[in-house]
XYZ file of C-alpha atoms in Angstrom:
594
model
C -24.394 6.214 -0.512
C -21.716 8.817 -0.024
C -21.157 12.521 0.083
C -20.264 14.545 -2.982
C -20.496 18.321 -3.276
C -20.269 20.261 -6.540
C -20.338 23.963 -7.210
C -19.796 26.391 -10.058
C -17.539 29.374 -9.460
C -15.589 31.762 -11.681
C -16.579 29.850 -14.822
C -15.294 26.550 -13.454
C -17.035 23.534 -11.917
C -15.581 21.909 -8.794
C -16.406 18.599 -7.091
C -15.239 17.050 -3.831
C -16.239 13.722 -2.331
C -15.268 10.834 -0.065
C -14.197 7.280 -0.916
C -16.620 5.446 1.379
C -19.265 3.147 -0.035
C -22.290 2.352 2.074
C -25.397 0.241 1.767
C -28.327 -0.510 4.007
C -27.820 -4.193 3.177
C -24.559 -6.050 3.670
C -23.154 -6.863 0.249
C -20.384 -9.140 -0.976
C -19.147 -6.154 -2.966
C -18.140 -4.480 0.279
C -14.992 -6.562 0.320
C -13.048 -4.129 2.485
C -15.913 -3.679 4.913
C -15.254 -1.473 7.912
C -18.430 -2.703 9.542
C -21.960 -1.570 10.321
C -22.501 1.975 11.569
C -26.050 3.088 12.282
C -28.151 1.757 9.400
C -25.215 1.458 6.931
C -22.689 -1.225 6.055
C -19.648 0.701 4.864
C -16.393 0.066 3.002
C -13.679 2.337 1.630
C -12.627 1.196 -1.808
C -12.993 3.691 -4.680
C -13.204 7.303 -5.723
C -16.706 8.191 -6.860
C -15.511 11.227 -8.799
C -14.226 10.259 -12.234
C -14.005 11.549 -15.775
C -14.957 10.209 -19.176
C -13.155 12.179 -21.869
C -13.658 15.772 -20.645
C -16.836 15.155 -18.657
C -16.530 15.088 -14.867
C -18.958 12.841 -12.984
C -19.758 12.431 -9.318
C -21.735 9.337 -8.346
C -23.840 8.471 -5.330
C -26.062 5.498 -4.719
C -26.152 1.745 -5.258
C -23.056 0.951 -7.341
C -24.878 -1.884 -9.135
C -26.171 0.846 -11.476
C -22.788 2.286 -12.354
C -21.858 -0.065 -15.222
C -25.117 0.621 -17.070
C -24.695 4.372 -16.603
C -21.108 4.222 -17.859
C -22.195 2.218 -20.867
C -24.691 4.923 -21.821
C -21.958 7.569 -21.600
C -19.478 5.418 -23.567
C -21.941 4.798 -26.391
C -23.246 8.352 -26.589
C -20.460 10.849 -25.849
C -19.409 12.584 -29.030
C -22.481 11.299 -30.846
C -25.290 12.921 -28.866
C -25.821 16.154 -26.995
C -25.183 15.797 -23.263
C -28.829 16.554 -22.490
C -29.890 13.682 -24.769
C -27.584 11.413 -22.774
C -29.298 12.538 -19.566
C -32.692 11.763 -21.136
C -31.426 8.314 -22.036
C -30.296 7.740 -18.435
C -33.638 8.904 -17.051
C -35.548 6.593 -19.405
C -33.330 3.559 -18.735
C -34.068 3.131 -15.036
C -37.075 2.815 -12.791
C -37.912 6.035 -10.902
C -37.139 4.213 -7.664
C -33.540 3.402 -8.707
C -31.071 4.518 -6.029
C -28.517 6.808 -7.634
C -27.715 10.461 -8.226
C -25.150 12.071 -10.496
C -23.351 15.383 -10.569
C -22.095 16.012 -14.095
C -19.787 18.842 -15.160
C -19.376 19.478 -18.875
C -18.918 22.247 -21.390
C -21.943 23.437 -23.359
C -21.566 26.184 -25.972
C -18.228 27.268 -24.504
C -19.513 27.460 -20.917
C -18.933 24.970 -18.131
C -22.157 23.736 -16.550
C -23.066 21.609 -13.531
C -25.984 19.179 -13.837
C -27.819 17.187 -11.193
C -29.159 13.924 -12.660
C -31.557 11.448 -10.999
C -33.496 8.488 -12.446
C -36.442 10.767 -13.263
C -35.016 14.214 -14.069
C -31.975 16.394 -14.754
C -31.377 20.095 -14.149
C -28.664 22.747 -14.232
C -27.568 23.823 -10.751
C -24.996 26.260 -9.351
C -24.236 24.023 -6.385
C -25.485 20.681 -5.124
C -24.655 17.927 -2.666
C -25.629 14.306 -3.241
C -25.525 11.124 -1.211
C -26.465 10.133 2.297
C -24.159 12.834 3.643
C -26.462 15.507 2.259
C -28.590 15.075 5.374
C -25.735 15.990 7.725
C -26.820 19.241 9.411
C -24.873 22.341 8.325
C -22.336 20.424 6.234
C -23.368 21.593 2.765
C -24.141 25.149 3.903
C -20.723 25.359 5.585
C -18.941 24.214 2.418
C -20.979 26.689 0.395
C -19.965 29.536 2.705
C -16.341 28.373 2.557
C -16.297 28.970 -1.209
C -17.050 32.657 -0.634
C -13.536 33.163 0.749
C -11.731 31.958 -2.371
C -9.622 34.501 -4.233
C -9.144 33.538 -7.878
C -6.662 36.381 -8.349
C -4.410 34.855 -5.695
C -4.949 31.104 -6.199
C -5.313 28.894 -9.252
C -8.081 26.297 -9.551
C -5.970 23.441 -8.166
C -5.092 25.450 -5.041
C -8.745 26.366 -4.418
C -9.809 22.768 -4.966
C -7.116 21.528 -2.559
C -8.303 23.933 0.131
C -11.846 22.582 -0.133
C -10.621 18.965 -0.128
C -8.580 19.600 3.024
C -11.450 21.415 4.727
C -13.897 18.555 4.071
C -11.296 15.957 5.100
C -10.738 17.675 8.448
C -14.502 17.991 9.073
C -14.920 14.260 8.406
C -11.902 13.415 10.566
C -13.320 15.407 13.464
C -16.882 14.135 13.268
C -16.640 10.634 11.827
C -20.019 10.619 10.037
C -19.886 6.833 9.603
C -23.465 6.682 10.872
C -24.360 8.627 7.721
C -22.308 6.304 5.489
C -19.744 9.078 4.933
C -16.017 8.925 5.579
C -12.636 7.800 4.320
C -10.319 9.782 2.084
C -11.493 12.971 0.381
C -10.489 13.919 -3.146
C -11.650 16.485 -5.675
C -11.600 17.527 -9.319
C -12.316 20.664 -11.325
C -13.461 21.239 -14.885
C -11.928 24.332 -16.418
C -10.606 23.847 -19.974
C -9.952 20.247 -18.990
C -10.370 18.158 -15.855
C -7.722 18.631 -13.150
C -7.413 17.001 -9.722
C -6.501 18.359 -6.313
C -2.823 18.648 -5.462
C -0.843 16.418 -3.076
C -1.693 16.891 0.602
C 0.008 15.664 3.776
C -2.244 15.756 6.863
C -0.602 16.130 10.259
C -3.098 15.194 12.975
C -1.714 15.989 16.429
C -2.914 15.688 20.018
C -2.510 18.122 22.902
C 1.156 18.410 21.995
C 2.728 18.201 18.546
C 4.792 15.136 19.494
C 1.825 12.733 19.613
C 0.643 12.691 16.010
C -0.442 10.698 12.990
C 0.064 11.528 9.350
C -1.909 10.842 6.190
C -0.563 11.302 2.660
C -3.093 11.772 -0.139
C -2.013 11.829 -3.785
C -3.997 11.470 -7.012
C -2.270 10.005 -10.042
C -3.872 8.958 -13.294
C -7.307 9.313 -11.612
C -6.432 6.885 -8.809
C -6.464 8.030 -5.180
C -3.320 6.981 -3.299
C -2.949 7.156 0.468
C -0.396 6.200 3.070
C -0.913 6.615 6.789
C 0.846 5.712 10.021
C -2.630 5.154 11.514
C -2.536 1.696 9.964
C 0.940 1.530 8.335
C -0.859 0.467 5.156
C -0.593 2.058 1.711
C -3.869 2.104 -0.224
C -4.805 2.568 -3.840
C -8.463 3.449 -4.401
C -9.683 2.357 -7.802
C -11.940 4.411 -10.015
C -15.487 3.447 -10.955
C -14.250 3.079 -14.544
C -13.485 -0.655 -15.014
C -11.382 -0.072 -18.141
C -9.153 2.297 -16.186
C -8.586 -0.238 -13.425
C -7.180 -2.684 -15.983
C -4.126 -0.427 -16.326
C -2.907 -1.494 -12.874
C 0.204 -3.673 -13.250
C 3.452 -4.372 -11.407
C 5.155 -1.234 -12.738
C 2.223 0.930 -11.665
C 2.179 -0.624 -8.182
C 5.899 0.070 -7.745
C 5.310 3.638 -8.857
C 2.362 4.067 -6.502
C 4.289 2.800 -3.477
C 7.171 5.200 -4.126
C 4.813 8.139 -4.582
C 2.974 7.359 -1.348
C 6.157 6.728 0.634
C 8.424 9.510 -0.609
C 6.309 11.931 -2.658
C 6.877 15.614 -1.986
C 3.526 17.084 -0.835
C 2.414 20.445 -2.197
C 0.421 21.194 0.956
C 0.615 20.186 4.586
C -2.454 20.546 6.801
C -2.175 20.625 10.595
C -5.196 19.762 12.706
C -5.874 18.708 16.298
C -9.217 17.602 17.718
C -8.066 19.140 21.005
C -7.738 22.660 19.584
C -10.073 22.234 16.605
C -8.341 24.689 14.259
C -6.997 23.867 10.809
C -3.714 25.270 9.460
C -3.231 25.139 5.693
C 0.377 25.473 4.507
C 1.612 25.701 0.922
C 5.042 24.032 0.902
C 5.405 24.429 -2.881
C 6.814 20.870 -2.780
C 9.785 21.970 -0.668
C 10.944 19.615 2.081
C 12.838 22.275 4.047
C 10.816 25.311 5.107
C 10.529 27.809 7.939
C 7.730 25.820 9.622
C 8.655 22.181 9.012
C 11.533 20.079 7.726
C 10.620 16.725 6.175
C 13.082 13.836 6.068
C 12.778 10.344 4.611
C 14.580 7.153 5.475
C 13.869 4.960 2.481
C 13.673 1.245 2.959
C 11.128 -1.414 3.732
C 9.248 0.300 5.269
C 10.116 3.932 4.549
C 10.145 6.213 7.593
C 9.175 9.877 7.466
C 10.285 12.447 10.036
C 8.705 15.880 10.358
C 10.680 18.313 12.496
C 8.373 21.201 13.370
C 9.723 24.673 14.089
C 9.297 25.146 17.895
C 7.731 28.592 17.381
C 5.211 27.139 14.943
C 4.485 24.268 17.344
C 3.512 26.781 20.026
C 1.423 28.736 17.521
C -0.746 25.786 16.439
C -1.420 24.938 20.074
C -2.442 28.479 21.000
C -5.959 28.700 19.499
C -9.106 26.724 20.292
C -12.556 26.405 18.772
C -15.769 24.613 19.747
C -17.201 24.621 16.203
C -18.450 21.213 15.062
C -18.638 21.829 11.305
C -17.423 25.346 10.568
C -13.858 24.732 11.768
C -11.620 27.838 11.710
C -9.004 27.755 8.939
C -5.696 29.640 9.082
C -3.444 30.056 6.052
C 0.228 29.981 7.005
C 2.957 31.920 5.221
C 5.608 29.355 4.252
C 9.112 30.124 3.008
C 11.888 27.852 1.820
C 14.660 27.438 4.394
C 18.379 26.754 3.859
C 18.863 22.972 3.695
C 20.010 21.142 6.817
C 20.706 17.476 7.279
C 18.476 15.779 9.826
C 21.430 15.521 12.195
C 21.961 19.296 11.968
C 18.246 20.035 12.324
C 18.014 17.956 15.509
C 20.324 20.493 17.127
C 17.433 22.986 17.084
C 14.952 20.639 18.792
C 14.278 21.590 22.399
C 13.529 18.118 23.674
C 15.440 15.363 21.850
C 13.684 12.757 23.965
C 10.626 13.365 21.779
C 12.549 12.060 18.729
C 12.175 8.278 18.834
C 14.935 7.375 16.339
C 17.355 10.257 16.687
C 20.382 8.002 16.153
C 19.265 6.744 12.733
C 20.674 8.207 9.530
C 18.006 9.703 7.260
C 18.385 10.294 3.527
C 19.894 13.432 2.085
C 17.526 15.448 -0.110
C 18.862 14.701 -3.589
C 16.923 17.665 -4.947
C 19.680 19.865 -3.516
C 22.333 18.027 -5.547
C 23.107 19.999 -8.708
C 24.307 18.187 -11.826
C 25.814 19.794 -14.932
C 25.401 17.683 -18.062
C 27.174 18.362 -21.354
C 25.181 15.963 -23.528
C 22.041 14.837 -21.737
C 20.228 11.700 -22.827
C 16.438 11.909 -22.946
C 14.232 8.955 -22.089
C 10.600 9.041 -23.171
C 8.317 8.759 -20.080
C 6.036 6.412 -22.056
C 9.046 4.134 -22.626
C 9.933 4.324 -18.921
C 6.478 3.060 -17.956
C 7.233 -0.167 -19.811
C 10.550 -0.864 -18.069
C 11.394 -3.026 -15.063
C 15.135 -3.157 -14.426
C 17.322 -0.566 -16.126
C 20.942 -1.590 -16.746
C 23.480 1.174 -17.479
C 26.656 -0.057 -19.182
C 29.857 1.912 -19.637
C 31.080 -0.002 -22.683
C 34.613 1.343 -22.298
C 34.789 -0.305 -18.876
C 33.141 -3.499 -20.109
C 35.489 -3.730 -23.110
C 38.625 -3.292 -20.993
C 37.357 -5.825 -18.445
C 36.540 -8.240 -21.242
C 40.054 -8.002 -22.696
C 41.632 -8.416 -19.275
C 39.581 -11.512 -18.548
C 40.282 -12.969 -21.996
C 44.024 -12.707 -21.417
C 43.559 -14.280 -18.005
C 42.262 -17.363 -19.875
C 44.650 -16.960 -22.855
C 45.880 -20.546 -22.624
C 42.344 -21.817 -23.229
C 42.184 -20.337 -26.774
C 38.651 -19.085 -26.211
C 36.447 -18.421 -29.248
C 34.930 -15.022 -28.488
C 32.819 -15.040 -31.638
C 30.453 -17.507 -29.961
C 29.905 -15.798 -26.624
C 26.358 -15.313 -25.355
C 26.224 -11.762 -24.106
C 22.546 -11.203 -23.309
C 22.047 -14.653 -21.803
C 24.965 -14.068 -19.448
C 23.785 -10.607 -18.424
C 20.193 -11.675 -17.867
C 21.142 -14.845 -16.000
C 23.382 -12.946 -13.641
C 20.947 -10.069 -13.056
C 18.070 -12.487 -12.448
C 20.216 -14.121 -9.780
C 20.819 -10.732 -8.142
C 17.110 -9.942 -8.020
C 15.986 -13.457 -7.241
C 13.124 -12.871 -9.666
C 12.502 -13.034 -13.385
C 12.061 -9.376 -14.375
C 12.771 -7.909 -17.804
C 16.028 -6.015 -18.188
C 16.447 -3.023 -20.461
C 19.796 -1.494 -21.234
C 21.316 1.960 -21.707
C 24.774 1.535 -23.200
C 27.343 4.337 -23.469
C 30.232 4.090 -25.935
C 32.599 6.264 -27.965
C 33.956 5.755 -31.487
C 32.335 2.539 -32.621
C 35.497 1.450 -34.455
C 37.606 1.240 -31.282
C 36.157 -1.967 -29.845
C 37.699 -4.557 -32.150
C 39.609 -7.415 -30.580
C 41.090 -10.578 -32.150
C 39.426 -9.627 -35.432
C 36.061 -9.508 -33.677
C 34.051 -6.295 -33.451
C 32.757 -6.617 -29.879
C 30.505 -3.579 -30.128
C 28.824 -5.027 -33.197
C 28.546 -8.446 -31.537
C 27.001 -6.988 -28.377
C 24.683 -4.820 -30.427
C 23.388 -7.787 -32.372
C 22.562 -9.698 -29.191
C 21.233 -6.928 -26.906
C 18.151 -5.819 -28.809
C 16.280 -4.201 -25.893
C 18.881 -1.443 -25.557
C 19.386 2.229 -26.280
C 22.922 3.096 -27.428
C 24.505 6.508 -26.826
C 27.630 7.547 -28.708
C 29.603 10.221 -26.835
C 32.627 11.945 -28.307
C 35.962 10.705 -26.997
C 37.010 14.020 -25.453
C 34.015 14.276 -23.078
C 33.155 10.589 -22.839
C 33.955 10.095 -19.138
C 32.156 13.309 -18.168
C 29.043 12.404 -20.158
C 28.880 8.895 -18.707
C 29.342 10.241 -15.184
C 26.878 13.152 -15.427
C 24.115 11.162 -17.132
C 24.496 8.344 -14.615
C 24.242 10.872 -11.770
C 21.088 12.339 -13.307
C 19.507 8.897 -13.676
C 20.301 8.091 -10.035
C 18.754 11.393 -8.954
C 15.681 10.892 -11.148
C 15.223 7.360 -9.819
C 14.441 8.819 -6.387
C 12.889 12.178 -7.317
C 11.236 12.002 -10.739
C 7.912 10.151 -10.731
C 8.421 9.143 -14.364
C 11.135 6.807 -13.033
C 9.242 5.483 -10.003
C 7.972 2.421 -11.884
C 11.527 1.131 -12.337
C 12.440 -1.837 -10.189
C 16.228 -1.576 -9.912
C 19.095 0.399 -11.422
C 22.136 -1.745 -12.235
C 25.360 0.098 -13.070
C 28.023 -1.769 -15.025
C 30.801 0.760 -14.548
C 33.701 1.680 -12.294
C 34.356 5.431 -12.278
C 35.878 7.124 -9.244
C 33.770 10.241 -9.917
C 30.667 8.251 -8.977
C 31.744 8.081 -5.340
C 30.230 11.501 -4.635
C 26.696 10.735 -5.848
C 26.806 7.184 -4.459
C 27.643 8.591 -1.012
C 24.240 10.346 -1.112
C 22.247 7.206 -1.915
C 19.843 5.871 0.757
C 21.648 3.607 3.215
C 19.481 0.562 2.476
C 21.469 0.193 -0.753
C 24.234 -1.254 1.414
C 22.052 -4.298 2.061
C 21.949 -6.853 -0.807
C 18.485 -7.967 0.308
C 17.006 -4.453 -0.022
C 19.233 -2.565 -2.473
C 17.665 -0.797 -5.448
C 21.044 0.372 -6.767
C 23.444 -2.432 -7.670
C 26.980 -2.004 -8.970
C 28.829 -4.401 -11.222
C 32.430 -3.296 -10.981
C 36.047 -4.458 -10.622
C 37.042 -6.546 -7.627
C 37.939 -4.797 -4.396
C 41.686 -4.556 -5.092
C 41.143 -2.777 -8.413
C 37.863 -0.881 -8.047
C 37.819 2.906 -8.012
C 34.434 2.988 -6.234
C 34.823 2.882 -2.474
C 31.238 3.594 -1.341
C 29.620 0.516 0.284
C 26.807 0.160 -2.255
C 25.835 -3.451 -2.943
C 28.117 -4.711 -5.715
C 29.122 -7.742 -7.735
C 32.239 -8.463 -9.759
C 32.383 -7.833 -13.504
C 34.740 -10.785 -13.942
C 31.980 -13.213 -13.004
C 29.659 -11.942 -15.738
C 32.391 -12.117 -18.355
C 33.231 -15.666 -17.277
C 29.538 -16.460 -17.761
C 29.811 -15.081 -21.318
C 32.673 -17.521 -21.905
C 30.464 -20.247 -20.380
C 32.962 -20.790 -17.577
C 31.307 -21.542 -14.234
C 32.350 -19.719 -11.043
C 33.660 -23.024 -9.692
C 35.973 -23.687 -12.628
C 36.989 -20.052 -12.783
C 38.106 -20.172 -9.156
C 40.051 -23.374 -9.850
C 41.820 -21.672 -12.757
C 42.690 -18.721 -10.511
C 44.109 -21.116 -7.935
C 45.989 -23.659 -10.083
C 47.107 -21.703 -13.133
C 50.886 -22.098 -13.413
C 50.949 -25.222 -11.252
C 51.219 -28.930 -12.045
C 47.396 -29.116 -12.016
C 46.901 -26.469 -14.719
C 46.359 -28.960 -17.547
C 43.768 -30.894 -15.532
C 41.798 -27.706 -14.837
C 42.211 -26.593 -18.444
C 40.716 -29.828 -19.727
C 37.876 -29.528 -17.213
C 37.052 -25.994 -18.415
C 37.261 -26.960 -22.092
C 34.866 -29.836 -21.456
C 32.486 -27.350 -19.828
C 32.713 -24.871 -22.708
C 32.182 -27.500 -25.354
């Protein structure tokens, strides 16, 4: 059982529903069971609103029926009229089967809402299904709430998000677990295609704004994602479509965690059970506004700080209501504010004692960092979803470092035609990550004929060995600027652009002094080798041009690995070259190489 409400308005069909599953019998399927409330065993584990092609479906009932229902849709969509599919569903189950469907689809150019049960189907303008339908005044209150929507002012996603937030607050206030209703609320709308509600951050506060809990709700690729400081647990609610759930992999999980932890909400909703009024605020995905400033401290775990404007704090504690279901809703006018660092913003807080970690350094909003790029590289988002580690190589820097290291070992007469480039890079990067994750490479170079050394074309040699790479040829005049600006953009996208959130780590094989500025803005956890997501491979500390304390390793060690010289023997050569022991060390290294 559940609660799902659908309605048709302005030529569109909307649905909202919870993520709680309930059953009058305890079932092994309730593997995240909250417990027994009233007559129901309940668990929160999936969204019951889902789409197949461009048909939107809301499900209520015993989920043992769902696979058979989905199979009927899979076999029939595109081959039969939708009403014939409903007839097939009605004839496939006993009249006593426990399920109901809300189905939104287009028929003859018009969006329609159907209510389907095991024994009949019908077109409706609005309908609620599930055990929550028996909650007094709930459906009538939601129906009345739709009358206040202005389609000239708001688009469908905004209207849907308002209804989702309204239902979420009603459930938060009342519980409803005795009805088998609860958990996270989400929604979808069928207009020309199916769209989902926008990102919402809930701010639940007590008698004062200091004592609070937050709940993030995002929907991506039809999965409901939540993160809350109620439990300090991030959750991903699957869909009722088994084939969709198979798309969950390590890259997707990394992406999900970043979205939940640091996603920029479109809306923030303030609510207190003490005052019982809801405040709906459209942030337009801005972190710094006239009512609230949002700061993140990325790490494991990521901390979020919301600094509320003192005037707004007083305002949301100034109204009270005794309504149980029809909770008053106020829409707040939100404007973008000039950016302030968290340290600056704390200067406007009346009582700093209320800030529990005021001495910690929070991240700078990289969205405010403007980058001018002469020749921007484009990476296909589909390609990004297949990547784990992304290694950026400034081949000019690598080539010069290679030559320098070769001459350091000149007395060994090294054969550079037999070096193992990719093996050395992968071996070293695996050691940095302490895990076996695929590496993909972006390699910048200029004038492919300028990398020949000892009659060996190093660019050609590297290219032959590094097959999982994209190569970018920049003109010599603007080479340094293009490498710098594109690297800056990739660093910014890594933290802001969701297309990049599935990446594990960014590894920069370069040493450009211009990078100090953008690296100074990176989250502080990148100073810690055990946590860092950004790793530098650069010159040693006496020669490097990068002074920011980002986790780094020495390029010389990777090149030595290409020569098949171990760190131990390399250090001996550094120590005894030019001494009476040089020949002994030389023979030891040659034995190792051969």
